[in-house]
CSV table of C-alpha atoms in Angstrom, one decimal:
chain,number,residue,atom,x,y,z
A,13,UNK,CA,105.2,1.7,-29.7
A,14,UNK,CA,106.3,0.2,-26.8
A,15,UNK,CA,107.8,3.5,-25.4
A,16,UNK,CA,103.3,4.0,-26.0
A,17,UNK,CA,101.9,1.5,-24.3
A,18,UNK,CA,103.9,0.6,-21.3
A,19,UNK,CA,103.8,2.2,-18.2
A,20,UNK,CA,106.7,4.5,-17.8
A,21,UNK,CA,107.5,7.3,-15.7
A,22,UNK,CA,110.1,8.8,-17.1
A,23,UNK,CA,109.1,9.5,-21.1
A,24,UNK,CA,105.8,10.4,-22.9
A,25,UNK,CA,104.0,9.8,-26.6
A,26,UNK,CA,103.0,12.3,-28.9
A,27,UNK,CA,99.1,12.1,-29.0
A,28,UNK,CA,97.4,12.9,-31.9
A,29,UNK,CA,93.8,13.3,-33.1
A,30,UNK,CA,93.4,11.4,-36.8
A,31,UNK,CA,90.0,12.8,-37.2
A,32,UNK,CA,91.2,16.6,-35.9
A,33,UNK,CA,94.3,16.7,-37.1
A,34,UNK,CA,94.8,20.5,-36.0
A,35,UNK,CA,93.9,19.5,-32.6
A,36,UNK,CA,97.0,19.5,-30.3
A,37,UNK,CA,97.1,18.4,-26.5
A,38,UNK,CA,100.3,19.9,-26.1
A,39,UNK,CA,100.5,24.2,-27.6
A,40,UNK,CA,103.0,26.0,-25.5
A,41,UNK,CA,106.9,25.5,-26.1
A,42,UNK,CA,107.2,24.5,-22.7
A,43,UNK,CA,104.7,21.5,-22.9
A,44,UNK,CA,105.8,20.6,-26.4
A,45,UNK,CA,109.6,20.2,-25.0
A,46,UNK,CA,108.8,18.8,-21.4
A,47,UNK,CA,106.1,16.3,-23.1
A,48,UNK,CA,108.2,15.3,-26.0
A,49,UNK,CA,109.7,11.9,-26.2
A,50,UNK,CA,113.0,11.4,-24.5
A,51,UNK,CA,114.0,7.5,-24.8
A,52,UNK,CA,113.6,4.9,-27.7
A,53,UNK,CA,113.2,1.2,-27.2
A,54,UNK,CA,116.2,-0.6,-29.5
A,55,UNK,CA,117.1,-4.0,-30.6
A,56,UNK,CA,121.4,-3.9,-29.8
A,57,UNK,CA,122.1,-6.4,-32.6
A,58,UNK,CA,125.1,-7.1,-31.2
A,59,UNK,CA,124.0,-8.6,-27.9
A,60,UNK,CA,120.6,-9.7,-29.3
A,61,UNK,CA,119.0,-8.3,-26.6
A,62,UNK,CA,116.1,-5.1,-25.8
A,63,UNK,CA,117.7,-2.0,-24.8
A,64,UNK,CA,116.4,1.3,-23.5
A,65,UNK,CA,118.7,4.9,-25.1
A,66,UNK,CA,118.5,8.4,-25.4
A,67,UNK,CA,116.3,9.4,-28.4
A,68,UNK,CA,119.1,12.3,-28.5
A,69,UNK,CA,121.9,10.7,-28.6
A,70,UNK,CA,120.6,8.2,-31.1
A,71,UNK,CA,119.8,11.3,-33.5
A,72,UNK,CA,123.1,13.2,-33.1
A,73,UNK,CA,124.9,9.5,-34.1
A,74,UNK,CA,122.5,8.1,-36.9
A,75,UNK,CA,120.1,10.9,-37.4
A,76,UNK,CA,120.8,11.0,-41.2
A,77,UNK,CA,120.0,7.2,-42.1
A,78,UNK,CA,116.5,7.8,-40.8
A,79,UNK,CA,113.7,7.8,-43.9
A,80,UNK,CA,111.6,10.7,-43.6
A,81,UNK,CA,113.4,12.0,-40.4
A,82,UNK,CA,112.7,16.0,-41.1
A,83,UNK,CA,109.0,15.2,-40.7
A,84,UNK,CA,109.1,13.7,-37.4
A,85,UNK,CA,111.6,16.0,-35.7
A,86,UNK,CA,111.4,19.7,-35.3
A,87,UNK,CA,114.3,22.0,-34.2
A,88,UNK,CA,114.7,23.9,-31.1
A,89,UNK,CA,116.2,27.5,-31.8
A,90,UNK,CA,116.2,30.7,-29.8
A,91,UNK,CA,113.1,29.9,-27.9
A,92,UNK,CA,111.1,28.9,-30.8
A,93,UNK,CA,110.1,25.4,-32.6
A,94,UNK,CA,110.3,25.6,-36.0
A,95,UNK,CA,110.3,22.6,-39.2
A,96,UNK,CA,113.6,21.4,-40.3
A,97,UNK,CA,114.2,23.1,-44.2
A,98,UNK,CA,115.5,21.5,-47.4
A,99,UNK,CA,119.0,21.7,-46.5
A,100,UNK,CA,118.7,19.0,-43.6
A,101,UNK,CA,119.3,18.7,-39.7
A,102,UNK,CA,122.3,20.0,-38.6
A,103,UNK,CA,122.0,16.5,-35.9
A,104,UNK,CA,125.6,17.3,-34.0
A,105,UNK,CA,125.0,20.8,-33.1
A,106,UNK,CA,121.5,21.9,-33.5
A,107,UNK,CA,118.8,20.9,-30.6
A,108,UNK,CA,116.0,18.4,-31.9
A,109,UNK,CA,112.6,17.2,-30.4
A,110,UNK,CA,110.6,14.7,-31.7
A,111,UNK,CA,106.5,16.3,-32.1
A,112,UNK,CA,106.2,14.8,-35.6
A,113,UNK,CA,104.7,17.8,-36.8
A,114,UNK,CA,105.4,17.3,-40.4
A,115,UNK,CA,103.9,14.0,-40.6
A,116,UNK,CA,101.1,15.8,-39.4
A,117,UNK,CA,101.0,19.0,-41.7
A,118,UNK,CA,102.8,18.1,-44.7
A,119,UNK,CA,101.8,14.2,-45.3
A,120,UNK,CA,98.9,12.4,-45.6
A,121,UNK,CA,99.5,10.1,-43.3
A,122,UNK,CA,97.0,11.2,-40.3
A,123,UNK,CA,94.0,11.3,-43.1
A,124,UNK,CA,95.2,7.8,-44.0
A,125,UNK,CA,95.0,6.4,-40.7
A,126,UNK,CA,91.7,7.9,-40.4
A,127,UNK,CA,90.2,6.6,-43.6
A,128,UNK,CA,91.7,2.9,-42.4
A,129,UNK,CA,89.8,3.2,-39.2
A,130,UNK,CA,86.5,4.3,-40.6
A,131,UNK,CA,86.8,1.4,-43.0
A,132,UNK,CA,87.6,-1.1,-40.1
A,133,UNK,CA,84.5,0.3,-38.2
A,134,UNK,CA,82.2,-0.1,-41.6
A,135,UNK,CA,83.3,-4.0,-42.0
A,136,UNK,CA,83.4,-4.8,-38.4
A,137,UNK,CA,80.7,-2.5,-37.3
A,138,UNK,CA,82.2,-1.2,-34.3
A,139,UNK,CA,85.0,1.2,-33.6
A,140,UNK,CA,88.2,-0.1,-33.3
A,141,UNK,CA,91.5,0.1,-32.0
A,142,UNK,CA,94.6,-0.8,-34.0
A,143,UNK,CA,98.4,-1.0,-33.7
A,144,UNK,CA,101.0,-0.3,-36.7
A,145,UNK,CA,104.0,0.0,-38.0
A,146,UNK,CA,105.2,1.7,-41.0
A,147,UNK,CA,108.1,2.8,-42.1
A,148,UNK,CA,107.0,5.7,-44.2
A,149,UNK,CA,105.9,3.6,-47.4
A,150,UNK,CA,105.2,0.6,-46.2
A,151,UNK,CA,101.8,0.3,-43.8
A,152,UNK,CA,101.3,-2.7,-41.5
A,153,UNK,CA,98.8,-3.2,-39.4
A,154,UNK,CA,99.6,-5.7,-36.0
A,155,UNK,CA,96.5,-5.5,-34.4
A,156,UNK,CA,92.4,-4.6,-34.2
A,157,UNK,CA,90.1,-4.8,-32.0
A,158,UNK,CA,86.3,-4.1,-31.3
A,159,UNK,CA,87.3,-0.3,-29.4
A,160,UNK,CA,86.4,-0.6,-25.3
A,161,UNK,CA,83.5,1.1,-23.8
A,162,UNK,CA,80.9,0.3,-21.5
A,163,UNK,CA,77.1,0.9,-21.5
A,164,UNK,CA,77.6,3.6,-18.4
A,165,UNK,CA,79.4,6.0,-20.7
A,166,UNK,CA,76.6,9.6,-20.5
A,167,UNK,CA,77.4,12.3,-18.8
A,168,UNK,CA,76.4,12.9,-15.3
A,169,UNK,CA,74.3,15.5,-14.4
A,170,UNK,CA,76.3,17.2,-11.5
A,171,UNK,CA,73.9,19.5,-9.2
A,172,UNK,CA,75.0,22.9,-8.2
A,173,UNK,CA,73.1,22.4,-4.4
A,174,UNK,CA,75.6,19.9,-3.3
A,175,UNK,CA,76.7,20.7,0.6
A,176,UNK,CA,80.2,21.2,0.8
A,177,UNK,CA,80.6,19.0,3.2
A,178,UNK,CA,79.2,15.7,1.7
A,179,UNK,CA,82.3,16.6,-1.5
A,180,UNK,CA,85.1,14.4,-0.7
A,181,UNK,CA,87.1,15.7,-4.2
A,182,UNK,CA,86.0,17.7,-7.1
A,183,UNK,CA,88.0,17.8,-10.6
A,184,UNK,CA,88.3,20.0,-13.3
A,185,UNK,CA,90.8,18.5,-15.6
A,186,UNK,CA,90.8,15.0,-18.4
A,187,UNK,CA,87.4,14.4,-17.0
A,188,UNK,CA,85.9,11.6,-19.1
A,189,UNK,CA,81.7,10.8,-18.7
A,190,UNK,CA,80.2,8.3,-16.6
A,191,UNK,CA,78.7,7.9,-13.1
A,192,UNK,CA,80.3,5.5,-10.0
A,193,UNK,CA,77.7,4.5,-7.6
A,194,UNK,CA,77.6,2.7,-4.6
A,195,UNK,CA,81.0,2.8,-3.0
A,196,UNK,CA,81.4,1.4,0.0
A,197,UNK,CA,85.2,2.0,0.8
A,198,UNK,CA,88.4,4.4,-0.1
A,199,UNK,CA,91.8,3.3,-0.3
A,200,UNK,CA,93.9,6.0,0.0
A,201,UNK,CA,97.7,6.5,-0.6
A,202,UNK,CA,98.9,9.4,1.0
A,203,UNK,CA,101.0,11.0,-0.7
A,204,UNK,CA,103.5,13.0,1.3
A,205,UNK,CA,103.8,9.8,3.7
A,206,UNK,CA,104.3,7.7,0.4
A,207,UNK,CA,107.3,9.9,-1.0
A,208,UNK,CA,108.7,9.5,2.7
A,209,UNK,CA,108.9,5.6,2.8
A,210,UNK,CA,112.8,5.5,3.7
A,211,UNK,CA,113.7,2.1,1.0
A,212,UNK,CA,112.4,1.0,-1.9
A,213,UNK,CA,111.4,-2.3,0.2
A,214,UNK,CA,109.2,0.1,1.8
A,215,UNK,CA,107.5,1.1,-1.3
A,216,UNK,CA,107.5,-2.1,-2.7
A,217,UNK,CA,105.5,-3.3,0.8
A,218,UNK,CA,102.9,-0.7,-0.5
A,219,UNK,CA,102.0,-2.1,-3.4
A,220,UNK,CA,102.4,-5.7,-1.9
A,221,UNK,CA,99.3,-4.4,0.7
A,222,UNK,CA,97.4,-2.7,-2.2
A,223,UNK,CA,97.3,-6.4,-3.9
A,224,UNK,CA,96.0,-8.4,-1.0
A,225,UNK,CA,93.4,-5.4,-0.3
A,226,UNK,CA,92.1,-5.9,-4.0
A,227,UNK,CA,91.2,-9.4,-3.1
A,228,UNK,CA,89.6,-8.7,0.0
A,229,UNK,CA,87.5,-5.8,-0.4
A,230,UNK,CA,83.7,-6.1,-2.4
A,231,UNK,CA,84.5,-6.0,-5.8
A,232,UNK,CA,83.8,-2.8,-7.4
A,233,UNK,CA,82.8,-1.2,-4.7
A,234,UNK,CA,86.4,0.3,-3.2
A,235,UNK,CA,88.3,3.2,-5.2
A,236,UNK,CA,91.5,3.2,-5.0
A,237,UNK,CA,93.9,6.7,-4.6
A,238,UNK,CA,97.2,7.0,-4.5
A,239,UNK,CA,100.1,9.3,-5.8
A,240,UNK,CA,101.4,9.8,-9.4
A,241,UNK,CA,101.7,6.7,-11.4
A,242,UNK,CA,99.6,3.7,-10.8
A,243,UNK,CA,101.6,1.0,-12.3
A,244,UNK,CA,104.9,2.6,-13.2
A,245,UNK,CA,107.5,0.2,-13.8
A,246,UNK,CA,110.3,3.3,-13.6
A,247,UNK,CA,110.9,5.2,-10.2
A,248,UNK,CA,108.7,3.9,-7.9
A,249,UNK,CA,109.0,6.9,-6.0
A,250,UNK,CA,106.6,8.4,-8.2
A,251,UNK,CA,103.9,6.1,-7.9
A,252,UNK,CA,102.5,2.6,-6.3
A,253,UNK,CA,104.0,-0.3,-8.3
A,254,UNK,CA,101.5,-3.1,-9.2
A,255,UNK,CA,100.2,-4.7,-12.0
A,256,UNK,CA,96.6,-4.4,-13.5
A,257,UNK,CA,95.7,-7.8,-11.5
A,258,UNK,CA,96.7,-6.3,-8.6
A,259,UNK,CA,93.4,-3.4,-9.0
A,260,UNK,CA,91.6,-5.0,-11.3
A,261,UNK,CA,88.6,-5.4,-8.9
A,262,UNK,CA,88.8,-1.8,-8.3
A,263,UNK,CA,85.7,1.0,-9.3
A,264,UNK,CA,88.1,3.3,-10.3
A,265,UNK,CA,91.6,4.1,-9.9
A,266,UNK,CA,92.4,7.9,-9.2
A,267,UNK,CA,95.9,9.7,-9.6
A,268,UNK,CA,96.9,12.6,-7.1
A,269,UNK,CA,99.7,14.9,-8.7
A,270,UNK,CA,99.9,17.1,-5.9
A,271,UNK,CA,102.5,20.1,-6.3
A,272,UNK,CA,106.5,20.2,-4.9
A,273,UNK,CA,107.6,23.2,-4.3
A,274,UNK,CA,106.9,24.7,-8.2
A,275,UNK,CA,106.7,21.3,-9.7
A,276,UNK,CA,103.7,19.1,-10.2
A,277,UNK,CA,104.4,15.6,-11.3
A,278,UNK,CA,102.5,14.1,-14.2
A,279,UNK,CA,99.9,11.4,-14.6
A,280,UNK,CA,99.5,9.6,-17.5
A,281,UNK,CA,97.3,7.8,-20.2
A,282,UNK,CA,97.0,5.9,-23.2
A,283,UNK,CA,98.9,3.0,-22.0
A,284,UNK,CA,98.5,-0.7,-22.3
A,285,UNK,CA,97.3,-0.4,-18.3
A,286,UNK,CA,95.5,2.1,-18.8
A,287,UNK,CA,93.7,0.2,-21.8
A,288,UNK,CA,93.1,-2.5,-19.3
A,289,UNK,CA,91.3,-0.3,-16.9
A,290,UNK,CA,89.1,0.5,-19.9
A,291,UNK,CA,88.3,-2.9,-20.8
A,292,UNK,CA,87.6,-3.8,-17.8
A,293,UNK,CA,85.3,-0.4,-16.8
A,294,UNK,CA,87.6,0.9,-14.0
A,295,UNK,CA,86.9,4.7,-14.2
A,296,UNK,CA,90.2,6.2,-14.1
A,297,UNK,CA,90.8,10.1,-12.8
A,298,UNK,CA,93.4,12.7,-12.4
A,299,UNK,CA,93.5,14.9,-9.1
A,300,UNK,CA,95.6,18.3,-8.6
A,301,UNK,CA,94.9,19.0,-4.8
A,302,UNK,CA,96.6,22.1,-5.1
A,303,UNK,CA,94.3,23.6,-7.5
A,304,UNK,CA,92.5,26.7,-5.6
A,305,UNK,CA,89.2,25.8,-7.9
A,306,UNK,CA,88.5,22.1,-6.9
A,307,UNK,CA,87.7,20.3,-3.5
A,308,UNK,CA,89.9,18.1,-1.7
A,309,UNK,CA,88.7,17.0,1.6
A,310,UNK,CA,91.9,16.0,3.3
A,311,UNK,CA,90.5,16.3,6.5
A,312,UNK,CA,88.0,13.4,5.7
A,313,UNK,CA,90.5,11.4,3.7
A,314,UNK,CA,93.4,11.9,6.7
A,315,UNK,CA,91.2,12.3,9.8
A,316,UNK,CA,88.5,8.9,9.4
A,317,UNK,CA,88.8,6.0,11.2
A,318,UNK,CA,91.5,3.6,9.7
A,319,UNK,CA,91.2,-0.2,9.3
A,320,UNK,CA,94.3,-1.1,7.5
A,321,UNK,CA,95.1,-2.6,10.6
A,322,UNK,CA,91.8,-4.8,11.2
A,323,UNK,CA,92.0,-6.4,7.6
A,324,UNK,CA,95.9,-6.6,7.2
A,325,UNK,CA,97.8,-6.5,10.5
A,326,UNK,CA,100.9,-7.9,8.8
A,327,UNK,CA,100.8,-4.2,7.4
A,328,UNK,CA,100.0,-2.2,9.7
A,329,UNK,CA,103.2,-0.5,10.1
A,330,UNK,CA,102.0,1.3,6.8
A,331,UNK,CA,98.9,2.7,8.5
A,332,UNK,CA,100.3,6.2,8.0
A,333,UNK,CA,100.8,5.7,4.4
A,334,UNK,CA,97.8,3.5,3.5
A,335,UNK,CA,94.2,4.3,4.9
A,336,UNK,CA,91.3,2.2,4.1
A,337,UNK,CA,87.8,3.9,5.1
A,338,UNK,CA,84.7,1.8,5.5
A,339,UNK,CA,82.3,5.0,4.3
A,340,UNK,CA,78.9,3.9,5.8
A,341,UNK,CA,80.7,2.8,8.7
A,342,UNK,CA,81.2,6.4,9.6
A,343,UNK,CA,78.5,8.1,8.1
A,344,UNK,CA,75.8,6.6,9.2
A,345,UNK,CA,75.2,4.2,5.8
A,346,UNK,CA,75.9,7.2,3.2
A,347,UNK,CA,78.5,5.6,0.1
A,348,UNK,CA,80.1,7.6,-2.2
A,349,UNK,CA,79.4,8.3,-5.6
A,350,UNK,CA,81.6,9.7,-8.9
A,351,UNK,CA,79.4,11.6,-10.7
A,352,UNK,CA,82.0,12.9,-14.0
A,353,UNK,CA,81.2,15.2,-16.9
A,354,UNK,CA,83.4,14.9,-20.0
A,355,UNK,CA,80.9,18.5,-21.7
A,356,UNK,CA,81.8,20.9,-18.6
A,357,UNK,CA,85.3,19.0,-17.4
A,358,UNK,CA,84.1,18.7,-14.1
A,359,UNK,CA,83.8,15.7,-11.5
A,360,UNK,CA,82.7,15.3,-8.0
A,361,UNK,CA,82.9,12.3,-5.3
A,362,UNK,CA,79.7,13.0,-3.5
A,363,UNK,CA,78.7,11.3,0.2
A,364,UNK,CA,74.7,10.4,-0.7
A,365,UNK,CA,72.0,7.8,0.2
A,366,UNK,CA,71.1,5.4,-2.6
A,367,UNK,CA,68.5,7.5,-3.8
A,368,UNK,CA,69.7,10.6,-3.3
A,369,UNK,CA,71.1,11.7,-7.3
A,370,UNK,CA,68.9,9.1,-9.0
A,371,UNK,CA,67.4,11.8,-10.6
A,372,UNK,CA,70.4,13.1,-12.0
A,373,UNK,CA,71.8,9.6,-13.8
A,374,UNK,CA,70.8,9.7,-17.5
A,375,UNK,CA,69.7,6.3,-18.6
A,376,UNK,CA,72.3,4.0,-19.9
A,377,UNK,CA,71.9,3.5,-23.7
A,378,UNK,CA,74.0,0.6,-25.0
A,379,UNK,CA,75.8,0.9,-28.9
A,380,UNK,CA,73.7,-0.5,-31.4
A,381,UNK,CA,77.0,-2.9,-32.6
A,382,UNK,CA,77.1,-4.2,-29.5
A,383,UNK,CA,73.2,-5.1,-29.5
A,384,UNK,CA,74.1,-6.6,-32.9
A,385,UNK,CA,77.1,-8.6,-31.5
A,386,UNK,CA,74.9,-10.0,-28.6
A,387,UNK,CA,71.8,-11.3,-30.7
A,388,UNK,CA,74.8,-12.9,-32.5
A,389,UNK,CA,76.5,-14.5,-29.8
A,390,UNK,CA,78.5,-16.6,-32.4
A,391,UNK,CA,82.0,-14.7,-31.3
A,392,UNK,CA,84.3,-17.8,-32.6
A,393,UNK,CA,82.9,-18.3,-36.0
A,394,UNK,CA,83.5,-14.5,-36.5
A,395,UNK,CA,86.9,-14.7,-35.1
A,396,UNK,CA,87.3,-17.6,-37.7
A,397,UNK,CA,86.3,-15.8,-40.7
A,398,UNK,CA,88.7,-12.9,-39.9
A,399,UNK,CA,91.6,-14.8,-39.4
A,400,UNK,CA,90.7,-16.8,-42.8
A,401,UNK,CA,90.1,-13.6,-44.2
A,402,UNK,CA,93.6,-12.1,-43.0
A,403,UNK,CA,95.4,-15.9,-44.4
A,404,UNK,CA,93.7,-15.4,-47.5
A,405,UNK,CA,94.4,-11.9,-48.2
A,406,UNK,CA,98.6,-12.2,-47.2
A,407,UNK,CA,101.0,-12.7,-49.7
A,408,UNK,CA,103.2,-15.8,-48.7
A,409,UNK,CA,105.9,-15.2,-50.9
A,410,UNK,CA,105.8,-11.4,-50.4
A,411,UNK,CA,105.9,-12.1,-46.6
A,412,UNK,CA,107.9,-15.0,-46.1
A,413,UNK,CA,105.3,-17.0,-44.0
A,414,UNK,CA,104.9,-20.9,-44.4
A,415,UNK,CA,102.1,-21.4,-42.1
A,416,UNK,CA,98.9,-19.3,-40.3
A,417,UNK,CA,97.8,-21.2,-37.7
A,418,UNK,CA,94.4,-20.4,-35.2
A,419,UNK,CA,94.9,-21.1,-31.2
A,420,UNK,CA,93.7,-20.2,-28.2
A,421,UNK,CA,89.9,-19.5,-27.9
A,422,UNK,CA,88.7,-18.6,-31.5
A,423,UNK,CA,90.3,-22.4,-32.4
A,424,UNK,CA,88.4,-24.2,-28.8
A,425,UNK,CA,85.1,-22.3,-29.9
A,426,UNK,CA,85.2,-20.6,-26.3
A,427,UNK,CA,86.0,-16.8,-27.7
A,428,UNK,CA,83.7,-14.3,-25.7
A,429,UNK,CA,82.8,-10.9,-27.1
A,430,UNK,CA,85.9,-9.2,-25.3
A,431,UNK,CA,88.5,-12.1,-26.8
A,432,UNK,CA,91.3,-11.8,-29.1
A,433,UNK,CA,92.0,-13.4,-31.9
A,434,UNK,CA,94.8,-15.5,-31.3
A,435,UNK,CA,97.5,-16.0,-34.5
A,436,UNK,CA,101.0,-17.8,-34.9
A,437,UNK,CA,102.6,-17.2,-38.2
């Protein structure tokens, strides 16, 4: 879980389709081995303390004790994957990857998961997110919550008359459905000048400047791009290090993974971050700029007028690395607009006038939940019954527990539609 949802940039989860389960993100050998997890999180009970160790090396050591291990590892022979048999993992000499494969094809397990989320969804009436744990007979669920979205969630209509010259960046790939309008500025992280920065102070600087531009820019009306990992709390080398409050007033945040030599770093998802930027409707998108079939106007993003140096001249020594464009500045009042498709996997930033694509912008439709959950606007009391549904439905003595309490905004009647529920057992 926690290797999941924080923002690494060294390891990767296995992602998984509960309602597909045949579907696979990752299909050749090369993407199941490069994409496979490489480090588990660890309580060292003999120092008490969180610790961070080769998935490997715990396997080869304590492989055996695992419950239910052959269905989570699969076994690396002679350039081919294949399922571990009845006779067990060979842990000391034979090369395992975790791609939980068997969990997949020969339990239940996926179908279960996706019969507990439809049922969630039918008593809460909205999709939901959840977190779990379960050691292969035992289920328990830690947390769920109303699933994020946002009422700008259709596909854009992306015209095929476009001048080339008004596209600052097209995309092709993990394209997700929605339209940005109105942006007034580009932040943009350079970054060949980035990966140059001679100390980590220097990088660290980067991230310090990217912070107090948040603050002073107009609120969702900047983009933010830089290279790699937004967030990564590994090598920082590989992308800007801030937290979410550090973008959060951001339109969307975009990731350039351009190419080295034969090697293109990764971007990633399905983080706790990246949930944040979800919550909070920050578009997020991947760039290659090496791709021969998408547009990257480097000359625009490189060759406009900075002014880094105008709003932060404590940072303007990172004017090569950091350029902040003021788009109707130089183009005579255009802005840019994301218009993404999620049905054709394409996206294009577009210079336009405010009218110019209103055609083109399907009209926001919101969920019919959420309509219910507004009229409703009673978000503590329901937060209430939940928890005193949850108390009444746990077995104290099963459990251990000897008191349920309610705090935070559910207990002071404050809870807003977006609010947790707030529990100490």
């Amino acid at each position: 879980g926690t290797r999941a949802v924080d923002r690494v940039s060294d390891d990767y989860p296995i992602m998984v389709a509960p309602g597909q389960p045949g579907l696979r993100v990752n299909v050749t050998l090369d993407e199941m081995v490069r994409y496979s997890p490489k480090k588990v999180d660890v309580i060292d009970l003999e120092t008490c303390e969180f610790d961070t160790i080769d998935l490997a090396e715990l396997l080869r050591h304590h492989g055996d004790d695992y419950q239910g291990i052959n269905d989570i590892v699969s076994i690396l022979s002679e350039g081919h994957i294949r399922q571990p048999g009845g006779l067990g993992i060979d842990f000391e000499h034979e090369k395992v990857i975790p791609t939980f494969e068997g969990l997949n094809t020969r339990t239940p397990f996926l179908k279960q998961i996706h019969l507990i989320l439809k049922m969630l969804e039918a008593a809460l009436e909205t999709p939901v997110d959840i977190e779990f744990a379960s050691n292969g007979k035992d289920f328990y669920l830690l947390q769920c919550r109303a699933q994020s979205h946002n009422h700008d969630y259709l596909p854009a209509e992306i015209p095929r008359d476009i001048s080339e010259n008004r596209i600052i960046f097209s995309a092709n790939r993990f394209i997700s459905n929605g339209t940005v309008s109105n942006i007034s500025h580009l932040v943009y992280v350079d970054p060949q000048s980035y990966s140059a920065l001679p100390d980590r102070d220097a990088l660290l600087k980067v991230g310090d400047a990217v912070s107090k531009l948040n603050q002073i820019l107009p609120k969702r009306k900047f983009v933010l791009m830089g290279p790699g990992r937004w967030g990564s709390r590994g090598d920082i080398k590989l992308g800007v290090s801030v937290t979410y409050s550090d973008i959060n007033n951001t339109a969307m945040l975009i990731e350039i993974a351009r190419q080295k030599g034969n090697y293109t770093p990764d971007v990633s998802f399905g983080t706790h971050f990246f949930q944040d930027l979800v919550e909070s409707a920050i578009r997020y998108l991947p760039l290659y700029p090496d791709d021969p079939e998408i547009v990257f106007n480097e000359e625009f993003l490189l060759g406009s007028k900075n002014i880094l140096p105008d709003l932060l001249p404590d940072y303007a020594d990172l004017a090569e690395t950091i350029r902040v464009i003021d788009i109707p500045q130089i183009t005579d009042g255009l802005s840019l607009e994301v218009l993404m498709n999620a049905d054709i996997d394409e996206a294009a930033a577009v210079l336009t006038t405010a009218s110019t694509f209103a055609d083109h912008h399907p009209p926001a439709v919101s969920r019919e939940s959420k309509s219910k959950e507004n009229k409703r606007n009673d978000h503590w009391r329901w937060r209430l019954r939940m928890a005193e549904c949850v108390a009444a439905h746990l077995d104290p003595e099963r459990f251990g527990v000897k008191g349920f309490y309610v705090h935070g905004s559910t207990k002071n009647a404050t809870a807003g539609e977006d609010s947790d529920i707030n529990i100490l057992i």
